[in-house]
Coordinates of C-alpha atoms in Angstrom, one line a residue:
X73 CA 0.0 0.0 0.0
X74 CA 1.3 3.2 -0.8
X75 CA 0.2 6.2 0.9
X76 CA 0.6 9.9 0.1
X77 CA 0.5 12.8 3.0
X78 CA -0.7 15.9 1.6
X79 CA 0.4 18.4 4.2
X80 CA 0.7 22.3 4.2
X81 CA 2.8 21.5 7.6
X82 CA 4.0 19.0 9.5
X83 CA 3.2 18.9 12.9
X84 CA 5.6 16.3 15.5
X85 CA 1.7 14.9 16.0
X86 CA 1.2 13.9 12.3
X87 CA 4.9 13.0 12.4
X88 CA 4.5 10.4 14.7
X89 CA 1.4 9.1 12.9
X90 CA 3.5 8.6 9.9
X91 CA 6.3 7.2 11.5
X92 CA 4.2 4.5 13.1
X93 CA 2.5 3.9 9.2
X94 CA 5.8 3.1 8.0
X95 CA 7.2 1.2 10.9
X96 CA 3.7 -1.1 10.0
X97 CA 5.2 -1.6 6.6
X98 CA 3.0 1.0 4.4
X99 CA 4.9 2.8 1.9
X100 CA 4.6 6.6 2.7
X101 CA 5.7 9.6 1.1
X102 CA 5.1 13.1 1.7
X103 CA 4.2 16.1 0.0
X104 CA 4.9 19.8 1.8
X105 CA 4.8 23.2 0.7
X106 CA 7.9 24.5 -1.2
X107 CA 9.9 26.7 0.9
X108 CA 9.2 30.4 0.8
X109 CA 11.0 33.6 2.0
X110 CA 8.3 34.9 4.1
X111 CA 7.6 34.5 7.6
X112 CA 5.0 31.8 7.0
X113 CA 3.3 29.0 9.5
X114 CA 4.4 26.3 7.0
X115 CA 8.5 27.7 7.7
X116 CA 7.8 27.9 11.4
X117 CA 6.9 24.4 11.3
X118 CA 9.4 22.7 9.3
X119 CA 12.3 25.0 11.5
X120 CA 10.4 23.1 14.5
X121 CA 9.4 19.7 13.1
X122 CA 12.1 17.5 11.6
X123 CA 10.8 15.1 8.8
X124 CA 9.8 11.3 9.9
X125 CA 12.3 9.6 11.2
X126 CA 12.2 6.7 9.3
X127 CA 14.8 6.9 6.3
X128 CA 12.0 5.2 4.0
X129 CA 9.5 7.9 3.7
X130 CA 10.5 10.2 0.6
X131 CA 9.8 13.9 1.7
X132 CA 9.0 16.4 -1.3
X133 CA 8.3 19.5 -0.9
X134 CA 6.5 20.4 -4.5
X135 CA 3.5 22.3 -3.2
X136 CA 3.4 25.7 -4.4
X137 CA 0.9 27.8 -2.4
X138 CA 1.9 31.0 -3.9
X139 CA -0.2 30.4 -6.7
X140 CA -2.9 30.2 -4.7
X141 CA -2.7 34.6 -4.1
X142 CA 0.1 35.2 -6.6
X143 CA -0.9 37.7 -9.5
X144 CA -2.7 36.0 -12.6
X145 CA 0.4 36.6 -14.9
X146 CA 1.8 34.2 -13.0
X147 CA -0.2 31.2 -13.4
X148 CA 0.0 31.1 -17.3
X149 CA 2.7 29.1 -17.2
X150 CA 1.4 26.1 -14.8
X151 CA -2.0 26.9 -16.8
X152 CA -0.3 25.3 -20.2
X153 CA 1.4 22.5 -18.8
X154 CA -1.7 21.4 -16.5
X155 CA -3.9 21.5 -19.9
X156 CA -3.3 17.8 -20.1
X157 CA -5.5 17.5 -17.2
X158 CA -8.7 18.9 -19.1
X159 CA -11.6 16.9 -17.1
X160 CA -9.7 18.4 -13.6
X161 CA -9.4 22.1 -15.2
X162 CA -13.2 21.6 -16.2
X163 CA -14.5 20.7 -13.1
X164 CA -12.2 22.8 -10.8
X165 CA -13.8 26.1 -12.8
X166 CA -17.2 25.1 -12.2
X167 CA -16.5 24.4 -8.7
X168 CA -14.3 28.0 -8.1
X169 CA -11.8 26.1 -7.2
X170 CA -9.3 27.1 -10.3
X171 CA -5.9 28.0 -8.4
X172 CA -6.4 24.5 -6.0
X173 CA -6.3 23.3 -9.5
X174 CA -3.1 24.9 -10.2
X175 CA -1.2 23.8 -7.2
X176 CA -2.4 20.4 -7.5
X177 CA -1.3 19.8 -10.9
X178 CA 2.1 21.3 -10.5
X179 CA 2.6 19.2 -7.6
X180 CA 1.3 16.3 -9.7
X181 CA 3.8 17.0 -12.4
X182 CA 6.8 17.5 -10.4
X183 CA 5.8 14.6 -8.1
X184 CA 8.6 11.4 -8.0
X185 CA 6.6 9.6 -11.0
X186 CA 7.7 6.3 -9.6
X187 CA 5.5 7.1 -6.2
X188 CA 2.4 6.9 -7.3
X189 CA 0.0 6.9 -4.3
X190 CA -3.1 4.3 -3.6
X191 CA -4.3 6.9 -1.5
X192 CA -3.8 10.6 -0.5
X193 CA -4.2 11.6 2.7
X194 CA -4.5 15.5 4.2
X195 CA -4.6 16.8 8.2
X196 CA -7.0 19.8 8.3
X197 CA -9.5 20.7 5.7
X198 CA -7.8 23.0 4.7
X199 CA -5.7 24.2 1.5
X200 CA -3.7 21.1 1.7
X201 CA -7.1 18.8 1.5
X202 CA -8.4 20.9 -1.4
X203 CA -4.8 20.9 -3.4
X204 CA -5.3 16.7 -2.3
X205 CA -8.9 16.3 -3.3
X206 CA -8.2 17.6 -7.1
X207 CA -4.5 15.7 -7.3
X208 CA -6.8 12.3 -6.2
X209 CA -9.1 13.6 -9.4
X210 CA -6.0 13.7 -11.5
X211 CA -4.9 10.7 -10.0
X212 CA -7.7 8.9 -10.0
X213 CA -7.2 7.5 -6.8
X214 CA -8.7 8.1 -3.0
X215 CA -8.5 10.7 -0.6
X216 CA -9.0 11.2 3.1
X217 CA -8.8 13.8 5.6
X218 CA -8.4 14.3 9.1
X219 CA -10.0 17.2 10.7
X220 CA -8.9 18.6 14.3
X221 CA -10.7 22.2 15.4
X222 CA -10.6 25.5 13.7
X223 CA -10.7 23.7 10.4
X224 CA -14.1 22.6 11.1
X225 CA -15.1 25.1 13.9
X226 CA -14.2 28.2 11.8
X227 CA -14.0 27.7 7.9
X228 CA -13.3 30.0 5.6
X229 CA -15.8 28.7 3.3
X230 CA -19.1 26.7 4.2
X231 CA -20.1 25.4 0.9
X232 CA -16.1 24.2 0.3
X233 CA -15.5 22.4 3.7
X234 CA -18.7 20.3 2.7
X235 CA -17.3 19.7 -0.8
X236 CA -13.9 18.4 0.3
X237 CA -15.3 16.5 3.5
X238 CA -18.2 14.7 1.5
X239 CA -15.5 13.8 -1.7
X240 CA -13.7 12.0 1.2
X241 CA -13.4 8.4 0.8
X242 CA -13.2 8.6 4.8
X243 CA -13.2 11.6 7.2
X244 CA -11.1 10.7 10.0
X245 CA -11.6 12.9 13.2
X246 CA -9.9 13.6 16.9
X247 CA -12.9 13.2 19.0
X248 CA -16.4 11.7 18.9
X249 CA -17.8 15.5 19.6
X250 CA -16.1 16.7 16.1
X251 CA -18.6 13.8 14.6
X252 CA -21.2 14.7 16.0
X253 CA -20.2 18.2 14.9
X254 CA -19.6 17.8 11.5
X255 CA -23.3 15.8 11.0
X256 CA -24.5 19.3 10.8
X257 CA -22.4 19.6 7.5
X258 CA -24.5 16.7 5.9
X259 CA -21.7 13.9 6.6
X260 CA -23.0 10.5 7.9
X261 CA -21.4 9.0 11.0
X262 CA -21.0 5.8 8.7
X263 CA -18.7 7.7 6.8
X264 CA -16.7 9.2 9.9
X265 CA -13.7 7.5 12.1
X266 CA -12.7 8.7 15.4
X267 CA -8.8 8.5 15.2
X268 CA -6.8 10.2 18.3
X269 CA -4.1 12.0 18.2
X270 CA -1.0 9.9 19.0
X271 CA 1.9 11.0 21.6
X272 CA 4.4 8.4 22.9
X273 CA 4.8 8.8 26.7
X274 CA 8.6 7.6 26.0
X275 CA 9.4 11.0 24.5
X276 CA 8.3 12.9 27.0
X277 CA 11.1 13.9 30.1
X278 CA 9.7 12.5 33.2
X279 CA 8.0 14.7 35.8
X280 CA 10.6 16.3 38.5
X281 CA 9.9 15.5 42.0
X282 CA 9.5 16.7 44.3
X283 CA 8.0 19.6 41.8
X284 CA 8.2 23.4 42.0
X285 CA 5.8 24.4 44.9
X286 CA 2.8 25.7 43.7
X287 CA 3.6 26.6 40.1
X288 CA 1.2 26.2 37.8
X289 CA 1.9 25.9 33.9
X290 CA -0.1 27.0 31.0
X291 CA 1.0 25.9 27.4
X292 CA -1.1 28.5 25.4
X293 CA 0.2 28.5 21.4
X294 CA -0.8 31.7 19.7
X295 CA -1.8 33.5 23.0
X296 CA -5.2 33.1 20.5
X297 CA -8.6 34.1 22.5
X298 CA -10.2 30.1 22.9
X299 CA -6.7 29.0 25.2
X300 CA -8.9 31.6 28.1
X301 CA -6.2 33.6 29.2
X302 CA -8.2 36.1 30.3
X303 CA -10.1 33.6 32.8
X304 CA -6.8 32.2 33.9
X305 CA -5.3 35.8 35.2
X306 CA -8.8 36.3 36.8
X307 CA -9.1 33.2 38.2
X308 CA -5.5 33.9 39.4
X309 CA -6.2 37.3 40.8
X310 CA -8.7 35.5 43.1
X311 CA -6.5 33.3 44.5
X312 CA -4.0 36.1 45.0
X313 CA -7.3 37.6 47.3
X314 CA -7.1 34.2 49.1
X315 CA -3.5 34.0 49.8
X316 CA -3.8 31.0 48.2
X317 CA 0.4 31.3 46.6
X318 CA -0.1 30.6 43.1
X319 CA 2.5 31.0 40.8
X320 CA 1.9 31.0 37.1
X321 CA 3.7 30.4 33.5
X322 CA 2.1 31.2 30.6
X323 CA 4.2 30.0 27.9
X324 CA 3.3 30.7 24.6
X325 CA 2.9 34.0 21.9
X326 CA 1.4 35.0 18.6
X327 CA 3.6 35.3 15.7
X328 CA 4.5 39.0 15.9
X329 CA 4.6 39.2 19.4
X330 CA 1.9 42.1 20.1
X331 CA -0.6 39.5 22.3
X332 CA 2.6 38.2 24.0
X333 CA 3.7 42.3 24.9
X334 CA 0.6 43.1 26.1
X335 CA -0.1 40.8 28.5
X336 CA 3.7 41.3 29.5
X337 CA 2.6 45.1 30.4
X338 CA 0.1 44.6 32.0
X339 CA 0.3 45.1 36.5
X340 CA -0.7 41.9 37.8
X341 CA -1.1 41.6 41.8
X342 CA 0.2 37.8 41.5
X343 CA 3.1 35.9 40.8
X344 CA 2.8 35.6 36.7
X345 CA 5.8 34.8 34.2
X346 CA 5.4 35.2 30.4
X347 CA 8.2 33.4 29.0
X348 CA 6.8 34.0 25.5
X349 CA 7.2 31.0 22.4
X350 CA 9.5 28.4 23.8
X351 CA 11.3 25.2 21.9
X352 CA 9.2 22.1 22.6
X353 CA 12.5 20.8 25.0
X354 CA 12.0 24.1 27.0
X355 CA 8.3 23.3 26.8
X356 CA 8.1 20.0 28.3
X357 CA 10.7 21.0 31.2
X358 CA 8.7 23.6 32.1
X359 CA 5.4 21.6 32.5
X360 CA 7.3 18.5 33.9
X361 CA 8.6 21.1 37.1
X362 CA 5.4 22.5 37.3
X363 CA 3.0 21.0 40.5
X364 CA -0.3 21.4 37.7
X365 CA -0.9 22.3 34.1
X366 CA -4.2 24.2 33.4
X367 CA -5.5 24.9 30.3
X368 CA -8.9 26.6 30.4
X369 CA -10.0 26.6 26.9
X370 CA -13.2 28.7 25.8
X371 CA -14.8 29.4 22.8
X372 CA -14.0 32.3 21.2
X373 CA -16.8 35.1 19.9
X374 CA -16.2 33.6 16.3
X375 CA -17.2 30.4 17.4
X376 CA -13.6 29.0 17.5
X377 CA -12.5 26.5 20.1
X378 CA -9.6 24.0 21.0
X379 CA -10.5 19.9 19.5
X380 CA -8.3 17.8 22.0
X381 CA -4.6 19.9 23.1
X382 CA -1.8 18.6 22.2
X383 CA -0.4 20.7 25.4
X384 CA -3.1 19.0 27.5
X385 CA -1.9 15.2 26.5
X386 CA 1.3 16.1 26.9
X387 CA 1.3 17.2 30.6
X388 CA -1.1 14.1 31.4
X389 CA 1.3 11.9 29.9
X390 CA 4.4 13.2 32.1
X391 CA 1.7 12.6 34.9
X392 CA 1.4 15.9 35.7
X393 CA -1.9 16.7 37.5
X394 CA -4.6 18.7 35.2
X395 CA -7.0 21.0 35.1
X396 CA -9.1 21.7 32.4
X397 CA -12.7 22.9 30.7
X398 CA -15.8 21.3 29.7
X399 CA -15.7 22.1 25.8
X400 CA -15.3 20.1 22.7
X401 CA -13.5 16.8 22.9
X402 CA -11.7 17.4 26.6
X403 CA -14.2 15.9 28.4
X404 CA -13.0 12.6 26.1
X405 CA -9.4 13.1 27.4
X406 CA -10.1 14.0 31.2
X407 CA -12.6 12.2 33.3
X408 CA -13.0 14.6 35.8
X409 CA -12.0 13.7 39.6
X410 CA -10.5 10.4 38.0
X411 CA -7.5 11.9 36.0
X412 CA -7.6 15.4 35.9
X413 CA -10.6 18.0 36.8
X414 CA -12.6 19.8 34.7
X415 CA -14.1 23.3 35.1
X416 CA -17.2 25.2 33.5
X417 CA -15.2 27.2 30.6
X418 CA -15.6 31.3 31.3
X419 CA -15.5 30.5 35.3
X420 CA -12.7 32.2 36.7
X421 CA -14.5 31.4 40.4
X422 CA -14.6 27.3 39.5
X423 CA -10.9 27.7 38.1
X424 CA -9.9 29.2 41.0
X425 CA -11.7 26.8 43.3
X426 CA -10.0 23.7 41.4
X427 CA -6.5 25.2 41.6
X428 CA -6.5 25.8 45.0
X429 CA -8.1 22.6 45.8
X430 CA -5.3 20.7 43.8
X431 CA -2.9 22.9 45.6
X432 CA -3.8 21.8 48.8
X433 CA -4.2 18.1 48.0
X434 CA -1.1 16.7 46.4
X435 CA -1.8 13.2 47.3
X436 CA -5.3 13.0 45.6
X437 CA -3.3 15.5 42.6
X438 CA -0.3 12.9 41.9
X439 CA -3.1 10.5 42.1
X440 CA -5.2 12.4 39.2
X441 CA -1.7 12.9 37.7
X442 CA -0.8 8.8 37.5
X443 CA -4.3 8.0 36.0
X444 CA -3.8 10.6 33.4
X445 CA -0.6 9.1 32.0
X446 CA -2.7 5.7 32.2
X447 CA -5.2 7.3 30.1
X448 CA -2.4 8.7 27.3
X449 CA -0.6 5.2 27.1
X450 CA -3.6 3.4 26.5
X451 CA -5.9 5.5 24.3
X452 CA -3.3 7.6 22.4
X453 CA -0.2 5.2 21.6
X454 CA 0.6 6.0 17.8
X455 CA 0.6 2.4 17.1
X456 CA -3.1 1.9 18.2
X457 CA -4.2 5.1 16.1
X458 CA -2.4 4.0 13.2
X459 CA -4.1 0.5 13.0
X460 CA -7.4 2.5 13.0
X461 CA -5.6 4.3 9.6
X462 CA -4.5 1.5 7.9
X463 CA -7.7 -0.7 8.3
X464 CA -9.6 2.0 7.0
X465 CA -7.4 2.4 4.1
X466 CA -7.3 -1.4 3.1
X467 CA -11.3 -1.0 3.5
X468 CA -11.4 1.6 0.9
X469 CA -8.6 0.0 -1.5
X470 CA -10.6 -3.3 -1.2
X471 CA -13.9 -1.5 -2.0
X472 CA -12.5 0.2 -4.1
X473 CA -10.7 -2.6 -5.9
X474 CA -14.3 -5.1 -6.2
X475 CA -16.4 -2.3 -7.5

């Protein structure tokens, strides 16, 4: 089986999914966006994120997203030489979908022609699982897609999310409230696969003990409204009134930094440190010395919110103790009083509460803390994830195949 990733970026989180694909014995390549000069996500990524570790899985980065807001001079060129591709060009016009078109069949033409895919998958529906749904066209092959949160939560374009989720051979998805989501977009549950994001506990450094008294870490990428910053400094500003000794870290800031200066000038009344964007190493030491993580995710006034952390996995799986919100896929991830405690979201009084509570109880804490590593071994090992992948992909080869 051979197996194409479609990717504007590639996340350690996808990395380890393909990594555990190949490791199974499927032939996978993948496909990422050229590199550009400008300060774009894709860059920050691939600085960040090194390519699957396996030595068997071809990386190409062919994908020229430029085209996709480049002037129209521009695409003359790719125009003539995707010609050959008359039914795609055809279809991709009536659909408005004519520069996806473009960037898929460059990428198809400068593709290795000896890795022809089965199968093309994309994370996030967006330009990458466009740019994949027409190459499968060209190709004549299948495509899926995973979706995670603002994706699906936030698109850009109603009518084209449907289009590229309901072309989907499969729609695979990070949490059983995403499904029952995305049933509002027409999709059947049939037709949808719960597939969790995989982190190996291995990877992660173990967590310090005895911990830094009563620090508290938030992992908050973007500084973006739905990670609930605000109810996090309100929530700590009451405890501050209780003498409760809360310290906080708020690691984390937006891409040009103005989120991450304001909150830096602001006069808080409580301990608070802003470290700003830290490497994933710094990260994970951080939340590993830290007594709890909380992350009290909202949803933000454009109706975006958080699928299932990656932040939030992590700390469980170092066995740090959590606290959390009651929004979107979390209550999936934390069973509250079991292995971790969840909150109302926009409660600054129940956040409060559950800190100080946590605080004050480290045995029943390192006991949440223990359970929630439980929970990330056996529910989001890669391997287990990726079996969920490749049955689904053999289903639709098969189907595929007799019909």
């Amino acid at each position: 089986m051979k197996v194409l990733y479609m990717l504007g970026f590639l996340p350690p989180y996808v990395n380890r999914e393909i990594d555990a694909l190949s490791a199974a014995g499927v032939d996978v390549s993948v496909v990422l966006p050229e590199k550009s000069k400008g300060n774009r996500p894709a860059d920050f990524w691939s600085e960040i994120s090194p390519n699957p570790a396996s030595g068997s899985v071809e990386v190409q980065r062919v994908l020229k997203f430029k085209y996709l807001t480049s002037p129209a001079r521009y695409l003359v060129l790719p125009l003539l030489r995707a010609l050959r591709f008359t039914k795609a060009l055809i279809r991709s016009l009536k659909e408005k979908e004519f520069r996806y078109f473009i960037v898929a069949s460059d990428a198809v033409l400068r593709m290795n022609p000896s890795g022809r895919p089965d199968i093309i998958h994309a994370h996030f529906a967006l330009d990458s699982a466009h740019v994949a749904r027409i190459a499968a066209y060209i190709l004549n092959v299948p495509y899926t897609v995973t979706t995670h949160a603002t994706d699906i939560f936030v698109p850009k374009s109603v009518n084209r999310l449907r289009r590229v989720l309901s072309s989907a051979a499969a729609v695979f998805t990070i949490s059983r409230y995403n499904i029952d989501f995305l049933v509002n977009y027409g999709l059947s549950r049939e037709d949808m696969v719960v597939v969790r994001l995989g982190l190996n506990i291995s990877e992660l450094p173990e967590k310090k003990q005895p911990p830094q008294k009563n620090l508290a870490v938030c992992v908050a990428s973007g500084l973006v409204p739905k990670k609930g910053i605000p109810v996090l400094m309100e929530a700590a500003a009451i405890l501050n009134r209780r003498s409760a000794g809360c310290k906080l870290k708020v690691i984390g800031s937006d891409a040009d930094g103005t989120r991450l200066k304001e909150y830096r000038n602001k006069d808080y009344e409580f301990p608070v440190e802003f470290p700003g964007a830290l490497s994933s190493e710094e990260t994970l030491d951080a939340v590993s010395n830290a007594e709890l993580f909380v992350l009290p995710c909202v949803q933000a006034e454009n109706g975006d919110r958080d699928g299932i952390p990656v932040a939030l996995m992590e700390a469980m799986g170092m066995g740090v103790p959590c606290i959390s919100t009651r929004i979107s896929g979390i209550p999936e991830l934390i069973q509250s009083g079991v292995n971790g405690v969840l909150v109302n979201p926009d409660s600054a009084e129940e956040l409060a509460d559950a800190i100080e509570k946590m605080l004050a109880d480290s045995e029943s804490a390192s006991r949440m803390g223990l359970e929630g590593r439980k929970k990330i071994t056996v529910s989001h090992s890669p391997e287990k994830q990726v079996h969920i992948l490749f049955s689904t992909f053999s289903r639709i080869l098969t189907e595929r195949k007799q019909n």
